[in-house]
Coordinates of N, CA and C and ligand atoms in Angstrom, one line a residue:
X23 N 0.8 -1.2 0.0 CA 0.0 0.0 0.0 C 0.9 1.2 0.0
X24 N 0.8 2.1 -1.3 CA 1.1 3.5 -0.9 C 0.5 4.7 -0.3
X25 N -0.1 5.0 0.7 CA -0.8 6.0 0.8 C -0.5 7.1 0.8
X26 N -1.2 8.4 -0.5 CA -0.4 9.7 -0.3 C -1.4 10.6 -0.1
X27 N -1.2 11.8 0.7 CA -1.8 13.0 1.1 C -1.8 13.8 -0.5
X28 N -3.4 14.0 -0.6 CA -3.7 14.6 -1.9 C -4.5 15.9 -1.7
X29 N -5.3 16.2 -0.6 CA -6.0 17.2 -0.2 C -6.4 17.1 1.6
X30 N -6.2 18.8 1.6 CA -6.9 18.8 3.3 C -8.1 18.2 3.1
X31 N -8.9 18.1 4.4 CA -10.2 17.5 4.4 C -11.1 18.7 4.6
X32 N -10.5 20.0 5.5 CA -11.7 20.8 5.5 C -11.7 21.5 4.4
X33 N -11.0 21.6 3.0 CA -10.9 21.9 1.9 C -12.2 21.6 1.1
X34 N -12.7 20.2 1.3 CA -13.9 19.6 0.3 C -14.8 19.3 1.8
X35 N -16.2 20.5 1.1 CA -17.4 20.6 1.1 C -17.7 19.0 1.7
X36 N -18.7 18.6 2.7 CA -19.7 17.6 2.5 C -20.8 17.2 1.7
X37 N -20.5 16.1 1.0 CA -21.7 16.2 -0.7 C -20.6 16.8 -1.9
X38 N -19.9 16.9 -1.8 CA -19.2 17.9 -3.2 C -17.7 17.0 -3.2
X39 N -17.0 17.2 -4.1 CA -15.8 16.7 -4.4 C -14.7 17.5 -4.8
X40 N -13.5 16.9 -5.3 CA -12.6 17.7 -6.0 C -11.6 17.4 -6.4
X41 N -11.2 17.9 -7.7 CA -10.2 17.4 -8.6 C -8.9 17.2 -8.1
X42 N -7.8 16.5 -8.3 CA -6.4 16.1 -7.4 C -6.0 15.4 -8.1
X43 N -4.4 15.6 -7.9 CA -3.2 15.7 -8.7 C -2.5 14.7 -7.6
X44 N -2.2 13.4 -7.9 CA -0.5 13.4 -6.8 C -0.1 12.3 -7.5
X45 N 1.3 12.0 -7.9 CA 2.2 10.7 -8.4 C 1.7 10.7 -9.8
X46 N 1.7 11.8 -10.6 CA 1.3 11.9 -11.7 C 0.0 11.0 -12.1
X47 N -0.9 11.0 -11.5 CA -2.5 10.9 -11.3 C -3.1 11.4 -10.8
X48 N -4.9 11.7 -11.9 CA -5.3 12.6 -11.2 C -6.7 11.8 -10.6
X49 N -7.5 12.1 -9.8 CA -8.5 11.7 -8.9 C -9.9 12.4 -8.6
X50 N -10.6 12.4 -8.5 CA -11.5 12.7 -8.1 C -11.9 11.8 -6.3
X51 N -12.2 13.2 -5.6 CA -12.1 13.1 -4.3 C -13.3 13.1 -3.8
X52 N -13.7 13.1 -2.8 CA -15.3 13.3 -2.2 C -15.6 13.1 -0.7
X53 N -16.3 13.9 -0.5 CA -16.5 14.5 1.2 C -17.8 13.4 1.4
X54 N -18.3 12.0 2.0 CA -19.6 11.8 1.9 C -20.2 12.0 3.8
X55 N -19.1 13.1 4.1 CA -19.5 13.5 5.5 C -19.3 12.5 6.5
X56 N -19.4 12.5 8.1 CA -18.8 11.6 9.2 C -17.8 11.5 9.0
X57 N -16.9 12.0 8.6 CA -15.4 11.9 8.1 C -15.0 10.5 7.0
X58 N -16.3 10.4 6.0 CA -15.7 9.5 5.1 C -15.9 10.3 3.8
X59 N -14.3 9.8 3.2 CA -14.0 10.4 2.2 C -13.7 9.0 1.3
X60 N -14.2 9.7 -0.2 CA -14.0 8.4 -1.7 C -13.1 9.0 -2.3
X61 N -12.2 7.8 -2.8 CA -11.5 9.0 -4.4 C -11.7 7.9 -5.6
X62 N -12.0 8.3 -6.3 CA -12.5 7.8 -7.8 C -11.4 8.2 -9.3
X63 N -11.8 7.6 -10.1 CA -11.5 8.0 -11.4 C -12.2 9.6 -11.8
X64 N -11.4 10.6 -12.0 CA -11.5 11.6 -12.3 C -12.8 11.9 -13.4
X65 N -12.5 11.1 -14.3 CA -13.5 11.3 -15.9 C -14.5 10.1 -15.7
X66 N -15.7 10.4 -16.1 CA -17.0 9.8 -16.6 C -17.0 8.8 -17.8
X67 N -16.6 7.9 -17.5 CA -16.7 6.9 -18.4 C -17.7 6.9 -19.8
X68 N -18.6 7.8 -19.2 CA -19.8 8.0 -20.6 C -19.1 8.8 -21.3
X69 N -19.4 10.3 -21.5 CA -18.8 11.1 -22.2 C -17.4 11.9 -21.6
X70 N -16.5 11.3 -20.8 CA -15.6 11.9 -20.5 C -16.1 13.6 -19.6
X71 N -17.2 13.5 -18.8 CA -17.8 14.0 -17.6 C -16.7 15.0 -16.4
X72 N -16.3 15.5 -16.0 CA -15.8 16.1 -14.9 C -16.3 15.7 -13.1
X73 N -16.1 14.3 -13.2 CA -17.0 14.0 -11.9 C -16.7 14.7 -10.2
X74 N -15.4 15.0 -11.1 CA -15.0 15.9 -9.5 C -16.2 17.0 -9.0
X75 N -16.9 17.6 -10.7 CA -17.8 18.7 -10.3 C -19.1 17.9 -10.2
X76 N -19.4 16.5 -10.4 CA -20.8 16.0 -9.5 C -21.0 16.2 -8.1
X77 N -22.0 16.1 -8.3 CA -22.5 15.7 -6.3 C -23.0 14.1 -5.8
X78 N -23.2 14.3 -4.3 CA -23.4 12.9 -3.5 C -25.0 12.8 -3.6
X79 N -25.0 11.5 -3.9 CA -26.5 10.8 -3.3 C -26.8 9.7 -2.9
X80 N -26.2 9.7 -1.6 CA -26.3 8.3 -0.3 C -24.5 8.2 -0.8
X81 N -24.2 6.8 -1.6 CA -22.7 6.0 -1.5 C -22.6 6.5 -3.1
X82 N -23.1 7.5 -3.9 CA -22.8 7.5 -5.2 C -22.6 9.0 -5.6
X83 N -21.8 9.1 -7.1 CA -21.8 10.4 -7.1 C -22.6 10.8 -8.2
X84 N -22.6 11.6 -8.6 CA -23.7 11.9 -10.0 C -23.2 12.4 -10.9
X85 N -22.6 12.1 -12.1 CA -21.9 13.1 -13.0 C -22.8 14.3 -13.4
X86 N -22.3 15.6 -13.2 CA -23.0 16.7 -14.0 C -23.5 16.9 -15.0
X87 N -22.8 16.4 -15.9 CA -23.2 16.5 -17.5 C -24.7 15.4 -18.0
X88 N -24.6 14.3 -17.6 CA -25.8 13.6 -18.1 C -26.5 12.8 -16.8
X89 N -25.9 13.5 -15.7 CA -26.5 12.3 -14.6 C -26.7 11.0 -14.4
X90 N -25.7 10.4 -14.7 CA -25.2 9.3 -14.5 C -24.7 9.0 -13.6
X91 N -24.9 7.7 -12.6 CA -24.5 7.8 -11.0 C -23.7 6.7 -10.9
X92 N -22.4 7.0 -10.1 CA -21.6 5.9 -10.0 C -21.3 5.5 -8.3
X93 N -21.6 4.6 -8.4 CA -21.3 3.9 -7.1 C -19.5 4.2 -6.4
X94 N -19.4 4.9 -4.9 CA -18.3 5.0 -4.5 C -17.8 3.8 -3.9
X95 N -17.9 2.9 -4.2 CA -17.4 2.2 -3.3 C -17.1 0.7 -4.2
X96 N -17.9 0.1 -5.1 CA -17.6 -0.4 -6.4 C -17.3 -0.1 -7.7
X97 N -17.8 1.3 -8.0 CA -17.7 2.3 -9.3 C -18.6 2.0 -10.5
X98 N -19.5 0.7 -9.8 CA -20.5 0.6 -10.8 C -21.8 1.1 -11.0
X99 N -22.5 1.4 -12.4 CA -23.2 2.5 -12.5 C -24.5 1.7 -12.6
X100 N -25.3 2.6 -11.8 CA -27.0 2.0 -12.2 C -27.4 2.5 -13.7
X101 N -27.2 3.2 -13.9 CA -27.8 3.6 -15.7 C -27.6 2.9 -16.7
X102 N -26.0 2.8 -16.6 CA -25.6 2.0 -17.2 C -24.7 1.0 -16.7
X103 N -25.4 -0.3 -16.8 CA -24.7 -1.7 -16.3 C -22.9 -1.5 -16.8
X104 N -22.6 -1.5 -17.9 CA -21.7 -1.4 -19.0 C -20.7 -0.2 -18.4
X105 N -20.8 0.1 -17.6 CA -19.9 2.0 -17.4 C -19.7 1.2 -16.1
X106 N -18.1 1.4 -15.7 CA -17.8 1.6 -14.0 C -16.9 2.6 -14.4
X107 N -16.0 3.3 -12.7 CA -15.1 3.9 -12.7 C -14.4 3.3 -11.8
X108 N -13.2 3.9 -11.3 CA -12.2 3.1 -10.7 C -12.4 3.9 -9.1
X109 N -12.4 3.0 -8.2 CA -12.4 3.6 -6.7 C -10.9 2.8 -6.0
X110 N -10.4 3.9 -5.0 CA -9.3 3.8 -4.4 C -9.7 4.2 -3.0
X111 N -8.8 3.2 -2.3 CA -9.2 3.4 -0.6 C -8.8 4.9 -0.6
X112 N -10.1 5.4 0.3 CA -9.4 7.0 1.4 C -9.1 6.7 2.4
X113 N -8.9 7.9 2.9 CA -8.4 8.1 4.8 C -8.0 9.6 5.0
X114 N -8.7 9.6 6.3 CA -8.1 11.1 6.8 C -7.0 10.7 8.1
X115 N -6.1 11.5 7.8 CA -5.1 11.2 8.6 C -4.6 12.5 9.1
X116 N -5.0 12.9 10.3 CA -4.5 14.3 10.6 C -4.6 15.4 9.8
X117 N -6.2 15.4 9.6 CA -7.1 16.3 8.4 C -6.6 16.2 7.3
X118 N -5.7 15.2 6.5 CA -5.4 15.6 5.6 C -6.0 14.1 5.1
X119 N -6.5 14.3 3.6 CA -7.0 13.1 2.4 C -6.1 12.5 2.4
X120 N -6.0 11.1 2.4 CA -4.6 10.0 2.1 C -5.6 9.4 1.3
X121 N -5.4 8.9 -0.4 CA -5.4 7.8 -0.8 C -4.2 6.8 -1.1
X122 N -4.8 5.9 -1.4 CA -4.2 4.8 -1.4 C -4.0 4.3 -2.6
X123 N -2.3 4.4 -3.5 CA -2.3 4.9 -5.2 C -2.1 3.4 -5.2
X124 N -2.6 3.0 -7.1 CA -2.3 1.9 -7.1 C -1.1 1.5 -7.6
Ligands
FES183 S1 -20.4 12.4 -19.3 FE1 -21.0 11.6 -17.4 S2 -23.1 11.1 -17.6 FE2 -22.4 11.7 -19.6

């Protein structure tokens, strides 16, 4: 396991996400509040989406562009069977986001 600090935690909103850079990858992050945080595949598997700029609904996030919902925790989509994204353990560690690169 690598785990690297990619963002503070009081940085990202609860419900909202955000774009992140670390080991030359980029991530999509997410606040789903109680101190649990997701990090995902950045892009929308449909039309190449911005999911950093979706929001939370329960364990999923919602792409902006066509509302398409991806599961945080398997990355698989109810809309479409055919579409996942990729999920990576989080952690807050002394306010700060740690994922866990692959
Ligand atoms: S690009 Fe994400 S739902 Fe279409």
């Amino acid at each position: 396991m690598t785990w690297v600090a990619v963002a503070s935690a009081a940085d990202i909103p609860v419900g909202q996400g955000a774009f992140v850079e670390a080991d030359g990858l980029a991530f999509a992050v997410f606040n789903a509040g109680g101190g649990r945080f997701y990090a995902t595949s950045h892009q929308c598997p449909h039309e190449d989406g911005p999911l950093a700029e979706g929001w939370l609904e329960g364990a999923s996030v919602i792409c902006p562009w066509h509302g398409f919902d991806f599961d945080l925790t398997t990355g698989g989509c109810k809309v479409d069977e055919g579409l996942t994204i990729a999920v990576y353990p989080a952690r807050v560690v002394s306010g700060r986001v740690e994922v866990d690169l692959p």
